[in-house]
Coordinates of C-alpha atoms in Angstrom, one line a residue:
M198 CA 32.1 -10.2 -26.1
T199 CA 30.1 -7.5 -23.6
T200 CA 27.1 -8.5 -23.0
L201 CA 24.1 -5.6 -23.3
S202 CA 22.1 -4.4 -21.0
P203 CA 18.3 -6.0 -21.7
P204 CA 15.8 -4.0 -23.8
A205 CA 13.5 -1.9 -23.0
Q206 CA 10.7 -4.7 -23.6
S207 CA 12.8 -6.9 -21.4
K208 CA 12.5 -4.6 -18.9
F209 CA 8.9 -3.7 -18.9
G210 CA 7.7 -7.5 -18.9
T211 CA 10.4 -8.0 -16.0
V212 CA 8.0 -4.9 -14.4
I213 CA 4.6 -6.6 -15.4
R214 CA 5.7 -9.9 -13.9
V215 CA 7.3 -8.5 -10.2
T216 CA 4.1 -6.4 -10.3
S217 CA 1.4 -8.8 -10.7
G218 CA 1.7 -10.3 -7.4
N219 CA 1.4 -6.6 -5.7
F220 CA -1.7 -6.5 -7.7
M221 CA -3.2 -8.9 -5.8
E222 CA -1.8 -8.4 -2.9
M223 CA -3.4 -4.9 -3.1
F224 CA -6.9 -6.1 -4.9
D225 CA -7.4 -8.1 -1.7
F226 CA -7.0 -5.1 1.0
F227 CA -8.9 -2.8 -1.2
L228 CA -11.9 -5.1 -1.3
F229 CA -12.3 -5.6 2.0
G230 CA -12.1 -1.7 2.7
F231 CA -14.7 -1.6 0.2
Y232 CA -17.3 -3.1 1.6
A233 CA -17.0 -2.5 5.0
N234 CA -20.4 -2.3 4.9
Y235 CA -21.5 -5.2 3.5
I236 CA -18.8 -7.7 5.7
S237 CA -20.2 -5.9 8.9
Q238 CA -22.9 -6.7 8.4
T239 CA -22.1 -10.7 7.0
F240 CA -19.9 -11.0 10.1
F241 CA -19.8 -8.7 13.1
P242 CA -23.6 -8.1 13.3
A243 CA -23.5 -5.5 15.9
G244 CA -26.4 -3.2 18.3
D245 CA -26.0 -0.8 16.2
A246 CA -24.1 0.4 12.9
Y247 CA -21.2 2.3 14.3
A248 CA -20.0 -0.8 16.6
S249 CA -20.6 -3.4 12.9
L250 CA -18.2 -0.4 11.2
M251 CA -15.8 -0.1 13.8
L252 CA -15.7 -3.9 14.3
T253 CA -14.9 -4.8 10.9
F254 CA -12.3 -1.8 10.4
M255 CA -11.0 -3.2 13.6
T256 CA -10.0 -6.4 11.6
F257 CA -9.0 -4.6 8.9
G258 CA -6.7 -2.8 10.6
A259 CA -5.5 -6.5 12.5
G260 CA -4.0 -7.3 9.4
F261 CA -1.8 -4.5 9.5
L262 CA -0.6 -5.9 13.1
M263 CA 0.8 -8.6 11.5
R264 CA 3.1 -6.5 8.8
P265 CA 6.0 -6.1 11.4
L266 CA 6.0 -9.6 12.1
G267 CA 6.2 -10.4 8.0
A268 CA 9.0 -8.1 7.4
I269 CA 11.2 -9.1 9.6
L270 CA 10.6 -12.9 9.0
L271 CA 9.8 -13.2 5.3
G272 CA 12.3 -10.4 5.0
A273 CA 15.2 -11.6 6.3
Y274 CA 14.1 -15.1 3.6
V275 CA 14.1 -12.9 0.6
D276 CA 17.2 -11.2 1.8
R277 CA 19.2 -14.8 2.1
V278 CA 17.6 -16.8 -0.4
G279 CA 16.5 -14.3 -3.2
R280 CA 14.0 -12.0 -4.3
R281 CA 12.6 -14.4 -6.8
Q282 CA 11.8 -17.2 -4.5
G283 CA 10.4 -14.8 -1.2
L284 CA 8.1 -13.0 -4.3
I285 CA 6.4 -16.1 -4.8
V286 CA 5.6 -17.5 -1.0
T287 CA 3.8 -13.8 -0.2
L288 CA 1.4 -14.7 -3.5
A289 CA 0.6 -17.7 -1.4
L290 CA -0.2 -16.8 1.5
M291 CA -2.1 -14.0 0.6
A292 CA -3.8 -16.2 -1.7
T293 CA -4.9 -18.6 0.9
G294 CA -6.7 -15.6 3.0
T295 CA -8.4 -14.3 0.2
M296 CA -10.0 -18.0 -0.2
L297 CA -10.9 -18.2 3.9
I298 CA -12.9 -14.8 3.2
A299 CA -14.3 -15.5 0.1
F300 CA -16.0 -18.9 1.1
V301 CA -16.5 -18.8 4.8
P302 CA -20.0 -19.0 5.6
G303 CA -21.7 -16.1 8.1
Y304 CA -22.4 -15.4 11.3
A305 CA -25.8 -16.5 10.7
T306 CA -25.1 -19.3 9.6
I307 CA -21.6 -20.4 11.9
G308 CA -21.9 -17.8 14.8
Y309 CA -18.9 -16.9 16.3
L310 CA -16.6 -19.1 14.2
A311 CA -17.7 -16.7 11.1
P312 CA -15.6 -13.5 12.6
F313 CA -12.5 -15.8 13.6
L314 CA -11.9 -17.1 10.6
V315 CA -12.5 -13.6 8.7
L316 CA -9.4 -13.0 11.7
T317 CA -7.5 -15.1 10.6
G318 CA -7.8 -14.4 6.6
R319 CA -6.7 -10.9 7.6
L320 CA -3.7 -11.8 9.9
L321 CA -2.1 -14.4 6.4
Q322 CA -2.7 -11.0 4.6
G323 CA -1.1 -8.9 6.8
F324 CA 1.5 -11.3 7.2
S325 CA 2.4 -12.2 3.7
A326 CA 2.3 -8.1 2.5
G327 CA 4.6 -7.1 5.2
V328 CA 6.9 -8.3 2.9
E329 CA 5.4 -7.8 -0.4
L330 CA 5.9 -4.1 -1.6
G331 CA 9.4 -4.3 0.0
G332 CA 10.1 -7.7 -2.1
V333 CA 8.7 -5.8 -5.3
S334 CA 10.3 -2.4 -4.5
V335 CA 14.0 -4.0 -3.9
Y336 CA 13.5 -5.7 -7.2
L337 CA 12.5 -3.0 -9.4
S338 CA 15.3 -1.1 -7.6
E339 CA 17.9 -3.6 -8.4
M340 CA 17.1 -4.3 -12.0
A341 CA 16.3 -0.7 -12.7
T342 CA 19.0 1.7 -15.5
P343 CA 21.1 3.6 -13.4
G344 CA 19.5 7.7 -13.4
R345 CA 16.3 6.0 -13.7
K346 CA 15.2 4.0 -10.4
G347 CA 12.5 6.2 -9.2
F348 CA 11.1 5.6 -12.5
Y349 CA 10.6 2.2 -12.2
V350 CA 9.9 1.7 -8.4
S351 CA 7.0 4.3 -8.4
W352 CA 5.5 1.2 -10.6
Q353 CA 5.2 -0.7 -7.0
S354 CA 2.3 2.1 -6.3
A355 CA 1.1 2.5 -10.0
S356 CA 0.1 -1.2 -9.3
Q357 CA -1.7 0.0 -6.4
Q358 CA -3.7 1.8 -8.3
V359 CA -4.9 -0.7 -11.2
A360 CA -6.4 -2.6 -8.0
I361 CA -8.4 -0.1 -7.5
I362 CA -9.2 1.0 -10.5
V363 CA -10.2 -3.4 -11.5
A364 CA -12.3 -3.4 -7.8
A365 CA -13.6 -0.1 -8.2
A366 CA -15.0 -1.1 -11.8
L367 CA -16.4 -4.4 -10.4
G368 CA -18.1 -2.5 -7.5
Y369 CA -19.7 -0.4 -9.6
G370 CA -21.2 -3.2 -12.2
L371 CA -22.1 -5.2 -9.6
N372 CA -24.5 -2.1 -7.8
Q373 CA -25.2 -1.5 -11.5
V374 CA -26.7 -5.3 -12.4
L375 CA -27.7 -6.1 -8.4
T376 CA -29.9 -4.7 -6.0
P377 CA -28.6 -3.4 -2.3
L378 CA -30.3 -6.2 -0.7
Q379 CA -28.3 -8.6 -3.2
V380 CA -24.8 -6.7 -2.6
G381 CA -25.7 -7.0 0.9
A382 CA -26.5 -10.5 0.5
W383 CA -24.3 -11.8 -1.4
G384 CA -23.0 -10.0 -4.4
W385 CA -20.1 -8.6 -2.1
R386 CA -18.8 -11.7 -2.1
I387 CA -18.2 -11.8 -6.4
P388 CA -14.9 -10.3 -6.2
F389 CA -13.5 -12.1 -4.2
F390 CA -14.0 -15.3 -6.2
V391 CA -13.0 -13.2 -8.8
G392 CA -9.7 -12.4 -7.2
C393 CA -9.2 -16.5 -6.5
M394 CA -9.3 -17.3 -10.2
I395 CA -6.9 -15.1 -11.1
V396 CA -3.9 -16.3 -8.5
P397 CA -3.3 -19.8 -10.8
I398 CA -2.3 -16.8 -13.3
L399 CA -0.5 -15.1 -11.3
F400 CA 1.1 -17.9 -10.0
I401 CA 2.6 -19.0 -13.5
I402 CA 3.3 -15.1 -14.3
R403 CA 5.8 -14.3 -11.2
R404 CA 7.4 -17.9 -11.4
S405 CA 8.7 -16.6 -14.9
L406 CA 11.0 -13.8 -12.8
Q407 CA 15.0 -14.1 -13.2
E408 CA 16.3 -13.4 -10.0
T409 CA 18.2 -9.8 -9.9
E410 CA 21.5 -9.8 -11.6
E411 CA 22.5 -7.4 -8.0
F412 CA 21.5 -9.9 -5.7
K413 CA 23.0 -13.1 -8.1
Q414 CA 26.3 -11.0 -7.7
R415 CA 26.1 -10.4 -3.7
K416 CA 29.3 -12.9 -1.6
H417 CA 27.6 -12.3 1.1
R418 CA 24.2 -13.4 2.6
P419 CA 23.7 -12.8 6.1
E420 CA 22.1 -15.2 8.7
L421 CA 19.2 -14.7 10.4
K422 CA 20.5 -13.1 13.7
A423 CA 23.1 -11.2 11.6
I424 CA 19.8 -9.7 10.4
F425 CA 18.1 -8.6 13.6
Q426 CA 21.6 -7.3 14.8
S427 CA 21.6 -5.4 12.2
M428 CA 17.8 -4.2 12.5
V429 CA 19.1 -3.6 16.2
S430 CA 21.5 -1.5 15.4
N431 CA 20.4 0.6 12.4
W432 CA 16.9 1.0 14.6
R433 CA 17.0 5.0 14.3
L434 CA 17.3 5.1 10.7
V435 CA 14.1 2.5 11.0
V436 CA 11.9 4.4 12.5
A437 CA 12.6 7.8 10.6
G438 CA 11.8 5.3 7.5
M439 CA 8.5 4.2 9.4
M440 CA 8.1 8.0 9.9
L441 CA 8.4 8.7 6.3
V442 CA 6.3 6.2 5.1
S443 CA 3.7 7.3 8.2
F444 CA 1.8 10.3 5.5
T445 CA 2.1 7.6 2.5
T446 CA 0.2 5.5 4.2
V447 CA -2.5 7.5 5.7
S448 CA -2.8 9.2 2.6
F449 CA -3.5 6.2 0.4
Y450 CA -6.0 4.6 2.8
L451 CA -8.0 7.5 3.6
I452 CA -8.0 8.2 -0.3
T453 CA -9.0 4.5 -1.7
V454 CA -10.0 2.1 0.9
Y455 CA -11.8 4.7 3.2
T456 CA -13.5 7.1 -0.1
P457 CA -16.7 4.8 0.3
T458 CA -17.4 4.1 3.2
F459 CA -16.8 8.2 4.1
G460 CA -18.8 9.1 0.2
K461 CA -22.1 7.3 1.7
T462 CA -22.2 6.9 5.3
V463 CA -20.8 10.7 6.0
L464 CA -21.6 12.9 3.1
K465 CA -24.7 10.6 2.4
L466 CA -23.7 10.2 -1.5
S467 CA -24.3 7.1 -3.8
T468 CA -22.6 4.1 -3.6
S469 CA -21.7 4.1 -7.3
D470 CA -20.9 8.4 -7.2
S471 CA -18.1 7.2 -4.3
L472 CA -16.6 4.1 -6.6
I473 CA -16.8 6.8 -9.6
V474 CA -14.4 8.8 -7.4
T475 CA -12.3 5.7 -6.4
F476 CA -11.8 4.2 -10.0
C477 CA -11.1 8.3 -10.4
I478 CA -8.3 8.1 -8.1
G479 CA -7.0 5.2 -9.1
I480 CA -6.5 6.5 -12.6
S481 CA -5.2 9.9 -11.2
N482 CA -2.0 7.9 -9.0
F483 CA -1.4 5.4 -11.5
I484 CA -0.6 8.9 -13.7
W485 CA 1.2 11.1 -11.0
L486 CA 3.1 8.3 -9.0
P487 CA 5.5 7.5 -12.5
I488 CA 5.9 10.9 -14.0
M489 CA 6.8 11.9 -10.3
G490 CA 8.7 9.1 -9.8
S491 CA 11.0 10.3 -12.9
L492 CA 10.9 13.9 -11.7
S493 CA 12.4 12.7 -8.5
D494 CA 15.2 11.1 -10.8
R495 CA 16.0 14.7 -12.2
I496 CA 15.8 17.0 -9.2
G497 CA 16.7 14.3 -6.0
R498 CA 14.0 13.3 -3.7
K499 CA 14.7 15.4 -1.1
P500 CA 12.6 18.8 -3.0
L501 CA 9.5 16.7 -3.7
L502 CA 9.3 15.1 -0.3
L503 CA 9.4 18.6 1.0
C504 CA 7.2 20.4 -1.0
F505 CA 4.0 18.1 -0.8
S506 CA 4.5 16.8 2.5
L507 CA 4.1 21.0 3.3
L508 CA 1.2 20.8 0.8
A509 CA -0.8 18.7 2.7
I510 CA -0.2 20.3 5.7
L511 CA -1.8 23.0 4.6
S512 CA -4.4 22.1 2.8
T513 CA -5.9 19.0 3.6
Y514 CA -8.5 19.8 6.6
P515 CA -9.3 23.3 4.4
A516 CA -10.1 20.9 1.8
L517 CA -12.2 18.5 3.0
S518 CA -13.8 21.5 5.3
W519 CA -14.9 23.0 1.8
L520 CA -16.3 19.6 1.1
V521 CA -18.5 18.3 4.0
H522 CA -19.7 22.1 3.6
D523 CA -22.5 21.3 1.2
A524 CA -21.4 17.6 0.5
S525 CA -21.9 16.8 -3.4
F526 CA -20.1 14.4 -6.0
Q527 CA -17.9 17.3 -8.0
K528 CA -16.8 18.3 -5.1
M529 CA -16.4 15.0 -3.9
L530 CA -14.3 14.3 -6.7
T531 CA -12.2 17.1 -6.9
V532 CA -10.9 17.3 -3.1
E533 CA -10.3 13.2 -3.9
L534 CA -8.2 14.1 -7.1
W535 CA -6.1 16.9 -5.4
L536 CA -5.1 14.3 -2.0
S537 CA -4.6 12.1 -4.9
F538 CA -2.4 14.7 -6.3
V539 CA -0.5 15.5 -3.3
Y540 CA -0.2 11.9 -2.4
A541 CA 1.1 10.4 -5.5
S542 CA 3.8 13.2 -5.4
Y543 CA 5.0 13.0 -2.3
N544 CA 5.2 8.6 -2.6
G545 CA 6.6 9.2 -6.1
A546 CA 9.8 10.5 -4.3
M547 CA 9.6 8.4 -1.3
V548 CA 9.3 4.5 -1.9
V549 CA 12.6 4.9 -4.1
A550 CA 14.0 6.7 -1.2
L551 CA 13.3 4.1 1.1
T552 CA 15.4 1.7 -0.7
E553 CA 18.3 3.8 -0.8
V554 CA 19.2 4.4 2.6
M555 CA 18.7 0.9 4.1
P556 CA 21.6 -1.0 3.9
V557 CA 22.8 -3.4 1.0
D558 CA 22.8 -7.0 2.9
V559 CA 19.4 -5.8 4.9
R560 CA 17.6 -4.0 2.4
T561 CA 14.3 -6.0 2.2
V562 CA 14.0 -6.4 5.7
G563 CA 14.9 -2.7 6.6
F564 CA 12.2 -1.4 3.7
S565 CA 9.6 -3.7 4.9
L566 CA 9.9 -3.1 8.4
A567 CA 9.9 0.6 8.3
Y568 CA 6.8 0.4 6.1
S569 CA 5.1 -2.2 8.2
L570 CA 5.8 -0.8 10.9
A571 CA 3.9 2.7 9.4
T572 CA 1.5 0.6 8.0
A573 CA 0.5 -0.9 11.6
I574 CA 0.6 1.9 13.1
F575 CA -0.6 4.3 11.3
G576 CA -2.2 3.2 8.0
G577 CA -4.1 0.2 8.4
F578 CA -6.0 1.8 10.9
T579 CA -6.9 5.1 9.3
P580 CA -10.2 4.2 8.2
A581 CA -11.3 3.1 11.5
I582 CA -9.1 6.4 13.5
A583 CA -11.3 8.5 10.4
T584 CA -14.3 7.0 12.0
G585 CA -13.9 7.4 15.5
L586 CA -12.6 11.2 15.1
I587 CA -15.6 11.7 13.0
E588 CA -18.0 10.6 15.9
A589 CA -16.1 11.8 18.9
T590 CA -15.7 15.7 18.1
G591 CA -18.8 15.5 15.6
D592 CA -16.8 17.2 12.4
S593 CA -17.0 15.3 9.7
A594 CA -13.9 16.7 8.1
A595 CA -11.5 15.3 11.2
P596 CA -10.3 12.8 8.8
G597 CA -8.5 16.0 7.2
L598 CA -6.4 15.7 11.2
W599 CA -5.2 12.8 10.8
M600 CA -3.9 13.4 6.9
T601 CA -2.3 16.6 8.4
F602 CA -0.6 14.1 11.5
A603 CA 0.8 11.9 9.4
A604 CA 2.6 15.0 7.0
I605 CA 4.0 15.5 10.0
C606 CA 5.5 13.0 10.7
G607 CA 6.8 13.1 6.8
L608 CA 8.0 16.3 7.0
I609 CA 10.5 16.0 10.1
A610 CA 11.4 12.4 8.6
T611 CA 12.8 13.7 5.5
L612 CA 14.8 16.8 7.7
I613 CA 16.2 14.2 9.4
L614 CA 17.5 11.5 6.7
Y615 CA 18.5 14.6 4.5
R616 CA 19.8 16.4 7.2
K617 CA 23.3 15.9 5.7
G618 CA 24.3 17.0 1.7
G619 CA 21.0 18.5 1.3
A620 CA 20.7 16.0 -2.0
A621 CA 19.0 12.6 -2.7
P622 CA 21.4 10.1 -3.4
A623 CA 19.9 8.8 -6.0
S624 CA 19.9 12.0 -7.7
I625 CA 23.4 11.6 -8.4
G626 CA 23.9 7.8 -8.4
D627 CA 26.0 7.5 -5.6
T628 CA 25.5 4.1 -3.5
K629 CA 28.3 5.8 -1.2
A630 CA 26.0 9.1 -0.7
A631 CA 23.1 6.2 0.4
S632 CA 25.2 4.5 2.6
A633 CA 26.2 7.9 4.3
V634 CA 22.8 9.0 4.7
A635 CA 22.0 5.3 6.5
R636 CA 24.5 6.2 8.8
S637 CA 23.2 9.5 9.7
A638 CA 20.3 8.5 10.2

């Protein structure tokens, strides 16, 4: 008797289970950026506010330096042992890092041990996140129904937006209930405690995952040495993939993690205004990502990647210049929602494209390595680079130059990866075409 495809409800439940841990990974990352000012005062006191904030953002960025290592080691583990088991391991590592940041006393209590422990927590989170996004994306691509990979894979990024929405809502609520002094002294820790409390629930949800049929049917499981050799021989593909991701990761951290700091310290808007904007960005991203992922299934990945990287190049700096000229809540919301649309439209096609161009046997480690290198080199230090550019140039719109540069990298990568054949492989559902794109890179 022929086995029928799982019903839609089963697919929906699988998406929820696999992305639940991804929500947790991103929730903790965002919290660190949201409360950068308070974390800097608690763990990194310095002679001036700029130095203190830069130390905090450098610690935030340090977590991304661990991503390539996590991508290689944990990615190889996932490609050999399985998607399900690997996703459970990444969640455990992230939970450990979160507890360190939530419970470590401040610099005033334990001195230099405080920033050391916070840095350790960030490094653990970075090591875990190095493969989390890749593991989730590959799982979703392998369980997707034919012709709908873009739609299903887009929910990896969409789950991150739920994390933004929840984190921003918590932050807004705290600012309404507590005084700024209370938030700075201890209130900023509350969302981290909330994250710790939901970890057991996420473990239960993720443990119910089933291994993907595509992985179970695969007879060849490469050894670690073979995986390393494949990554070395495909280094051009990894570099091109890194450039493809660079625009996604820079724009994402600029419009989400950096927005509260930008609104408060640069535009001189209230914390509540900045958090409301961040909340709206999360909703906007959540809406546009699956729409554009689904559109990429219909028209191909390449048209969307080209169109929206060009739009970013042409519009980002002018939009931010218009915003900083006469800053207001309405103008900030308008600009950020435009950048959200550009980011989500590009990313809706980009993530699934990256799963398609990687060799099948090392799909997780290849995806994760390209993604983690992009976040380590480009995205993770975006808040620090944005802060440094403003300080060095005196131009409050200077972060737009960084996003424009990343968009140029994305445009070049798209032209490299799709220089033969013209159409994205998944747009015609041809796995052989995907392999051809990988070889051509």
